[in-house]
CSV table of C-alpha atoms and ligand atoms in Angstrom, one decimal:
chain,number,residue,atom,x,y,z
A,28,MET,CA,26.3,74.4,-55.7
A,29,VAL,CA,29.2,71.9,-56.5
A,30,THR,CA,29.2,70.6,-53.4
A,31,GLU,CA,26.0,69.9,-53.3
A,32,ASN,CA,25.7,68.2,-56.4
A,33,LEU,CA,28.9,66.5,-55.8
A,34,ARG,CA,26.9,64.9,-52.7
A,35,GLU,CA,23.8,64.1,-55.0
A,36,VAL,CA,26.2,62.2,-58.1
A,37,GLU,CA,28.0,60.6,-55.0
A,38,LYS,CA,25.2,59.2,-53.1
A,39,ARG,CA,23.4,57.9,-56.7
A,40,VAL,CA,27.0,56.3,-57.8
A,41,GLN,CA,26.9,54.5,-54.2
A,42,MET,CA,22.6,53.3,-55.1
A,43,ALA,CA,23.5,51.9,-58.8
A,44,CYS,CA,27.0,50.1,-57.1
A,45,GLU,CA,24.0,48.7,-54.3
A,46,ARG,CA,21.7,47.8,-56.6
A,47,SER,CA,23.9,46.1,-59.2
A,48,GLY,CA,25.9,43.9,-56.1
A,49,ARG,CA,28.8,46.3,-56.5
A,50,ARG,CA,31.7,47.9,-54.3
A,51,ARG,CA,31.8,51.0,-54.3
A,52,GLU,CA,35.1,51.0,-54.3
A,53,GLU,CA,35.2,49.1,-57.8
A,54,VAL,CA,33.7,52.4,-59.3
A,55,THR,CA,35.7,56.3,-59.8
A,56,LEU,CA,33.7,59.0,-60.4
A,57,ILE,CA,35.2,61.5,-62.4
A,58,ALA,CA,34.5,65.1,-62.1
A,59,VAL,CA,34.4,66.5,-65.8
A,60,SER,CA,35.5,69.9,-65.2
A,61,LYS,CA,36.0,71.2,-69.5
A,62,THR,CA,35.1,74.7,-69.5
A,63,LYS,CA,34.4,75.2,-65.7
A,64,PRO,CA,37.0,77.8,-63.5
A,65,LEU,CA,39.0,76.9,-61.2
A,66,GLU,CA,37.0,77.9,-58.6
A,67,MET,CA,34.6,75.5,-59.2
A,68,LEU,CA,37.2,72.6,-59.9
A,69,ARG,CA,38.4,74.0,-56.1
A,70,GLU,CA,35.2,73.4,-54.4
A,71,ALA,CA,34.9,69.7,-56.1
A,72,TYR,CA,38.7,69.4,-55.2
A,73,GLU,CA,37.5,70.7,-51.3
A,74,GLY,CA,34.2,68.0,-51.2
A,75,GLY,CA,37.0,65.2,-51.9
A,76,ALA,CA,36.8,64.8,-56.2
A,77,ARG,CA,40.3,63.5,-56.8
A,78,TYR,CA,39.9,62.6,-60.6
A,79,PHE,CA,39.4,65.2,-63.3
A,80,GLY,CA,38.4,65.2,-67.0
A,81,GLU,CA,39.5,67.8,-69.5
A,82,ASN,CA,39.1,66.9,-73.0
A,83,LYS,CA,41.6,70.1,-74.1
A,84,VAL,CA,45.1,69.3,-73.7
A,85,GLN,CA,45.4,73.3,-73.2
A,86,GLU,CA,42.6,73.7,-70.6
A,87,LEU,CA,44.0,69.9,-68.8
A,88,VAL,CA,48.0,72.1,-68.7
A,89,ASP,CA,46.9,75.2,-67.3
A,90,LYS,CA,44.3,73.2,-64.3
A,91,TYR,CA,47.3,70.9,-63.9
A,92,GLU,CA,49.1,73.7,-62.8
A,93,ALA,CA,46.6,75.7,-61.2
A,94,MET,CA,45.6,72.4,-58.9
A,95,PRO,CA,47.0,70.5,-55.8
A,96,SER,CA,49.2,68.0,-57.0
A,97,ASP,CA,47.3,64.8,-55.8
A,98,ILE,CA,44.4,65.5,-58.3
A,99,HIS,CA,44.5,62.4,-61.5
A,100,TRP,CA,43.9,64.3,-64.3
A,101,GLN,CA,42.4,62.5,-67.3
A,102,MET,CA,42.6,63.2,-70.5
A,103,ILE,CA,38.8,61.9,-72.2
A,104,GLY,CA,38.6,64.2,-75.5
A,105,HIS,CA,39.7,63.3,-78.7
A,106,LEU,CA,43.8,64.0,-79.0
A,107,GLN,CA,45.5,65.6,-81.5
A,108,ARG,CA,49.1,63.9,-82.2
A,109,ASN,CA,51.3,67.2,-82.5
A,110,LYS,CA,49.5,67.5,-78.6
A,111,VAL,CA,50.0,64.4,-77.1
A,112,LYS,CA,53.9,65.7,-76.1
A,113,TYR,CA,51.7,68.7,-73.2
A,114,ILE,CA,50.0,66.3,-71.9
A,115,ILE,CA,52.0,62.8,-71.4
A,116,ASP,CA,53.4,64.0,-68.6
A,117,LYS,CA,50.2,65.2,-67.0
A,118,ALA,CA,47.3,63.1,-67.6
A,119,GLU,CA,47.3,59.5,-65.9
A,120,LEU,CA,45.2,58.0,-68.1
A,121,ILE,CA,44.4,58.8,-71.7
A,122,HIS,CA,40.5,57.3,-72.4
A,123,SER,CA,40.6,58.3,-76.4
A,124,VAL,CA,43.0,56.2,-78.4
A,125,ASP,CA,40.7,55.7,-81.4
A,126,SER,CA,43.9,55.1,-84.3
A,127,LEU,CA,47.3,53.6,-84.2
A,128,ARG,CA,48.9,56.7,-85.2
A,129,LEU,CA,48.0,58.4,-82.1
A,130,ALA,CA,49.3,55.2,-80.4
A,131,GLU,CA,52.1,56.1,-82.0
A,132,SER,CA,52.5,59.4,-81.1
A,133,ILE,CA,52.4,58.8,-77.4
A,134,ASP,CA,54.5,56.0,-77.1
A,135,LYS,CA,57.4,58.0,-79.0
A,136,GLU,CA,56.6,61.2,-76.0
A,137,ALA,CA,56.4,58.3,-73.3
A,138,GLY,CA,59.6,57.3,-74.6
A,139,LYS,CA,61.4,60.6,-74.7
A,140,LYS,CA,60.3,61.1,-70.9
A,141,GLY,CA,60.7,57.5,-69.9
A,142,LEU,CA,57.6,56.7,-68.8
A,143,ILE,CA,54.6,54.4,-69.8
A,144,ALA,CA,51.4,55.6,-70.9
A,145,ASN,CA,48.3,54.0,-69.7
A,146,VAL,CA,45.9,54.2,-71.8
A,147,LEU,CA,42.4,53.2,-72.9
A,148,LEU,CA,41.1,52.4,-76.7
A,149,GLU,CA,37.6,54.6,-77.6
A,150,VAL,CA,35.4,52.2,-79.2
A,151,ASN,CA,32.3,53.4,-81.3
A,152,MET,CA,29.5,51.1,-79.9
A,153,ALA,CA,26.8,53.0,-81.6
A,154,ARG,CA,28.8,53.5,-85.2
A,155,GLU,CA,27.7,57.1,-84.7
A,156,GLU,CA,29.2,59.0,-87.8
A,157,SER,CA,29.5,61.8,-85.9
A,158,LYS,CA,32.0,59.7,-83.7
A,159,PHE,CA,35.2,59.0,-82.9
A,160,GLY,CA,36.3,55.9,-81.8
A,161,ILE,CA,37.4,52.7,-83.9
A,162,MET,CA,34.3,50.2,-84.4
A,163,PRO,CA,33.8,47.1,-82.4
A,164,GLU,CA,34.8,45.0,-84.6
A,165,GLU,CA,38.3,46.5,-85.3
A,166,ALA,CA,38.8,46.7,-81.4
A,167,LEU,CA,40.9,42.9,-80.8
A,168,ASP,CA,43.0,43.5,-84.5
A,169,PHE,CA,44.0,47.1,-82.8
A,170,VAL,CA,44.6,45.8,-79.3
A,171,LYS,CA,47.0,43.1,-80.6
A,172,GLN,CA,49.1,46.0,-82.8
A,173,ILE,CA,49.2,48.5,-80.5
A,174,VAL,CA,51.4,45.7,-78.5
A,175,ARG,CA,54.2,46.6,-80.5
A,176,PHE,CA,54.8,50.2,-78.8
A,177,ARG,CA,56.6,49.4,-75.6
A,178,ASN,CA,55.5,52.9,-73.9
A,179,ILE,CA,52.1,52.1,-74.2
A,180,LYS,CA,50.2,49.8,-71.7
A,181,VAL,CA,46.3,49.4,-72.6
A,182,ASN,CA,44.4,49.3,-69.7
A,183,GLY,CA,40.9,48.6,-71.0
A,184,LEU,CA,37.9,50.5,-73.0
A,185,MET,CA,35.8,54.0,-73.5
A,186,THR,CA,33.0,54.3,-74.7
A,187,ILE,CA,31.3,57.8,-75.2
A,188,ALA,CA,26.9,56.8,-75.6
A,189,PRO,CA,24.6,59.0,-77.8
A,190,PHE,CA,22.8,61.5,-76.2
A,191,VAL,CA,19.5,59.9,-75.8
A,192,ASP,CA,16.6,61.0,-73.9
A,193,ASP,CA,16.3,57.5,-72.5
A,194,PRO,CA,19.4,56.3,-70.5
A,195,GLU,CA,18.0,52.9,-70.9
A,196,GLU,CA,18.4,52.6,-74.7
A,197,ASN,CA,22.5,52.9,-74.3
A,198,ARG,CA,22.0,49.6,-72.3
A,199,ILE,CA,22.9,47.7,-75.3
A,200,HIS,CA,25.9,49.6,-75.5
A,201,PHE,CA,27.5,49.4,-71.8
A,202,ALA,CA,26.4,45.6,-71.8
A,203,ASN,CA,28.1,45.1,-75.2
A,204,LEU,CA,31.5,47.2,-74.2
A,205,ARG,CA,32.1,45.2,-71.9
A,206,LYS,CA,31.1,42.2,-73.4
A,207,LEU,CA,34.1,43.2,-76.0
A,208,SER,CA,36.2,44.1,-73.0
A,209,VAL,CA,35.8,40.2,-71.8
A,210,ASP,CA,36.4,38.7,-75.6
A,211,ILE,CA,39.5,40.6,-75.7
A,212,GLY,CA,41.1,39.7,-72.1
A,213,LYS,CA,40.3,36.3,-73.1
A,214,GLU,CA,43.0,36.8,-75.5
A,215,LYS,CA,46.2,37.5,-72.8
A,216,VAL,CA,47.6,40.1,-75.2
A,217,ASN,CA,51.0,41.2,-73.5
A,218,ASN,CA,50.7,44.8,-71.9
A,219,VAL,CA,47.2,44.5,-72.6
A,220,ASN,CA,44.3,44.5,-69.6
A,221,MET,CA,41.2,45.1,-69.9
A,222,SER,CA,40.1,46.3,-65.8
A,223,ILE,CA,39.0,49.3,-66.9
A,224,LEU,CA,35.7,50.4,-68.1
A,225,SER,CA,35.2,53.6,-69.0
A,226,MET,CA,31.6,54.5,-69.4
A,227,GLY,CA,28.2,56.6,-68.5
A,228,MET,CA,27.8,60.3,-68.1
A,229,THR,CA,25.2,62.4,-66.6
A,230,ASN,CA,22.4,61.3,-68.8
A,231,ASP,CA,23.4,57.6,-68.6
A,232,PHE,CA,25.8,56.7,-65.5
A,233,GLU,CA,23.3,54.8,-63.1
A,234,VAL,CA,22.9,52.4,-65.3
A,235,ALA,CA,26.6,52.3,-67.3
A,236,ILE,CA,27.1,51.3,-63.5
A,237,GLU,CA,25.2,48.2,-63.6
A,238,GLU,CA,26.5,47.2,-66.8
A,239,GLY,CA,30.0,47.1,-65.0
A,240,ALA,CA,31.8,50.8,-65.7
A,241,THR,CA,34.6,51.2,-63.3
A,242,MET,CA,34.8,54.5,-64.3
A,243,VAL,CA,31.6,57.2,-64.8
A,244,ARG,CA,32.7,60.8,-66.2
A,245,VAL,CA,30.2,63.1,-65.1
A,246,GLY,CA,30.1,67.2,-65.9
A,247,THR,CA,26.9,68.5,-66.1
A,248,ALA,CA,25.4,66.8,-63.1
A,249,ILE,CA,28.2,68.3,-60.7
A,250,PHE,CA,29.4,71.3,-62.7
A,251,GLY,CA,26.0,72.3,-64.5
A,252,GLU,CA,25.3,73.3,-67.8
A,253,ARG,CA,28.1,74.3,-69.9
A,254,SER,CA,27.9,77.6,-72.0
A,255,TYR,CA,30.4,77.4,-75.0
A,256,ALA,CA,29.4,81.5,-76.0
A,257,HIS,CA,32.1,83.7,-74.8
B,22,LIG,C1,32.2,66.2,-71.6
B,22,LIG,C2,32.4,65.0,-71.4
B,22,LIG,C3,31.1,64.1,-70.2
B,22,LIG,C4,30.6,64.4,-69.3
B,22,LIG,O1,29.8,65.0,-70.0
B,22,LIG,P1,28.1,65.2,-69.0
B,22,LIG,O2,27.1,64.8,-69.9
B,22,LIG,O3,28.5,66.6,-69.1
B,22,LIG,O4,28.2,64.6,-67.6
B,22,LIG,C5,31.8,63.3,-70.3
B,22,LIG,N1,32.7,62.2,-71.0
B,22,LIG,C6,33.2,62.9,-72.3
B,22,LIG,C7,34.6,62.6,-73.6
B,22,LIG,C8,33.1,64.3,-72.1
B,22,LIG,O5,33.3,64.6,-73.6
């Protein structure tokens, strides 16, 4: 199933790119494999997937060790400071930086390993109380403060839009995230570029692409529904 699903999602990504006059290479499809077994990841890998997203530290580490080494692992979930050390050299990009204290831990662990951590700032565009992320109006100030961490490079913004029946309802949040990234980009802050916009999931990735997403994070449409019951 994964092979067919992946092909179908790929087709939809391509069509959304065409509709919005964008090149397919501008959008990276991240296969969100959280809770799913290795066989399914291998199937996606065989089907061409090279970007995988996980939201739990232990799971990312286990899968990192079991899967081929040319995968670009993406940490997309809320990250606890004491766990940064386990993924700092495994996740190519951390999408979910939402506090200066977390940034400080990332900076410290990256420094210990002699590397520069690539991160995105998670912004709570819809101001949902249940969600992590900084508020849009705090983002610029946040970016200015994060430059003091020498081992961190900010590459853009990420948002998790609300769960809605009609993806069109989220268009405004995607458009606003894009505007925010343009505004921050204009400030020309050191070590900060706004080249990545990580937005759009199974329910709304096409709208997100139309609004400028450069990374879409798709789980269910590729791997099927998740069951958290064990
Ligand atoms: C689970 C998850 C996704 C994928 O969600 P689907 O609706 O299954 O596509 C995307 N982004 C984040 C941050 C997630 O936790």
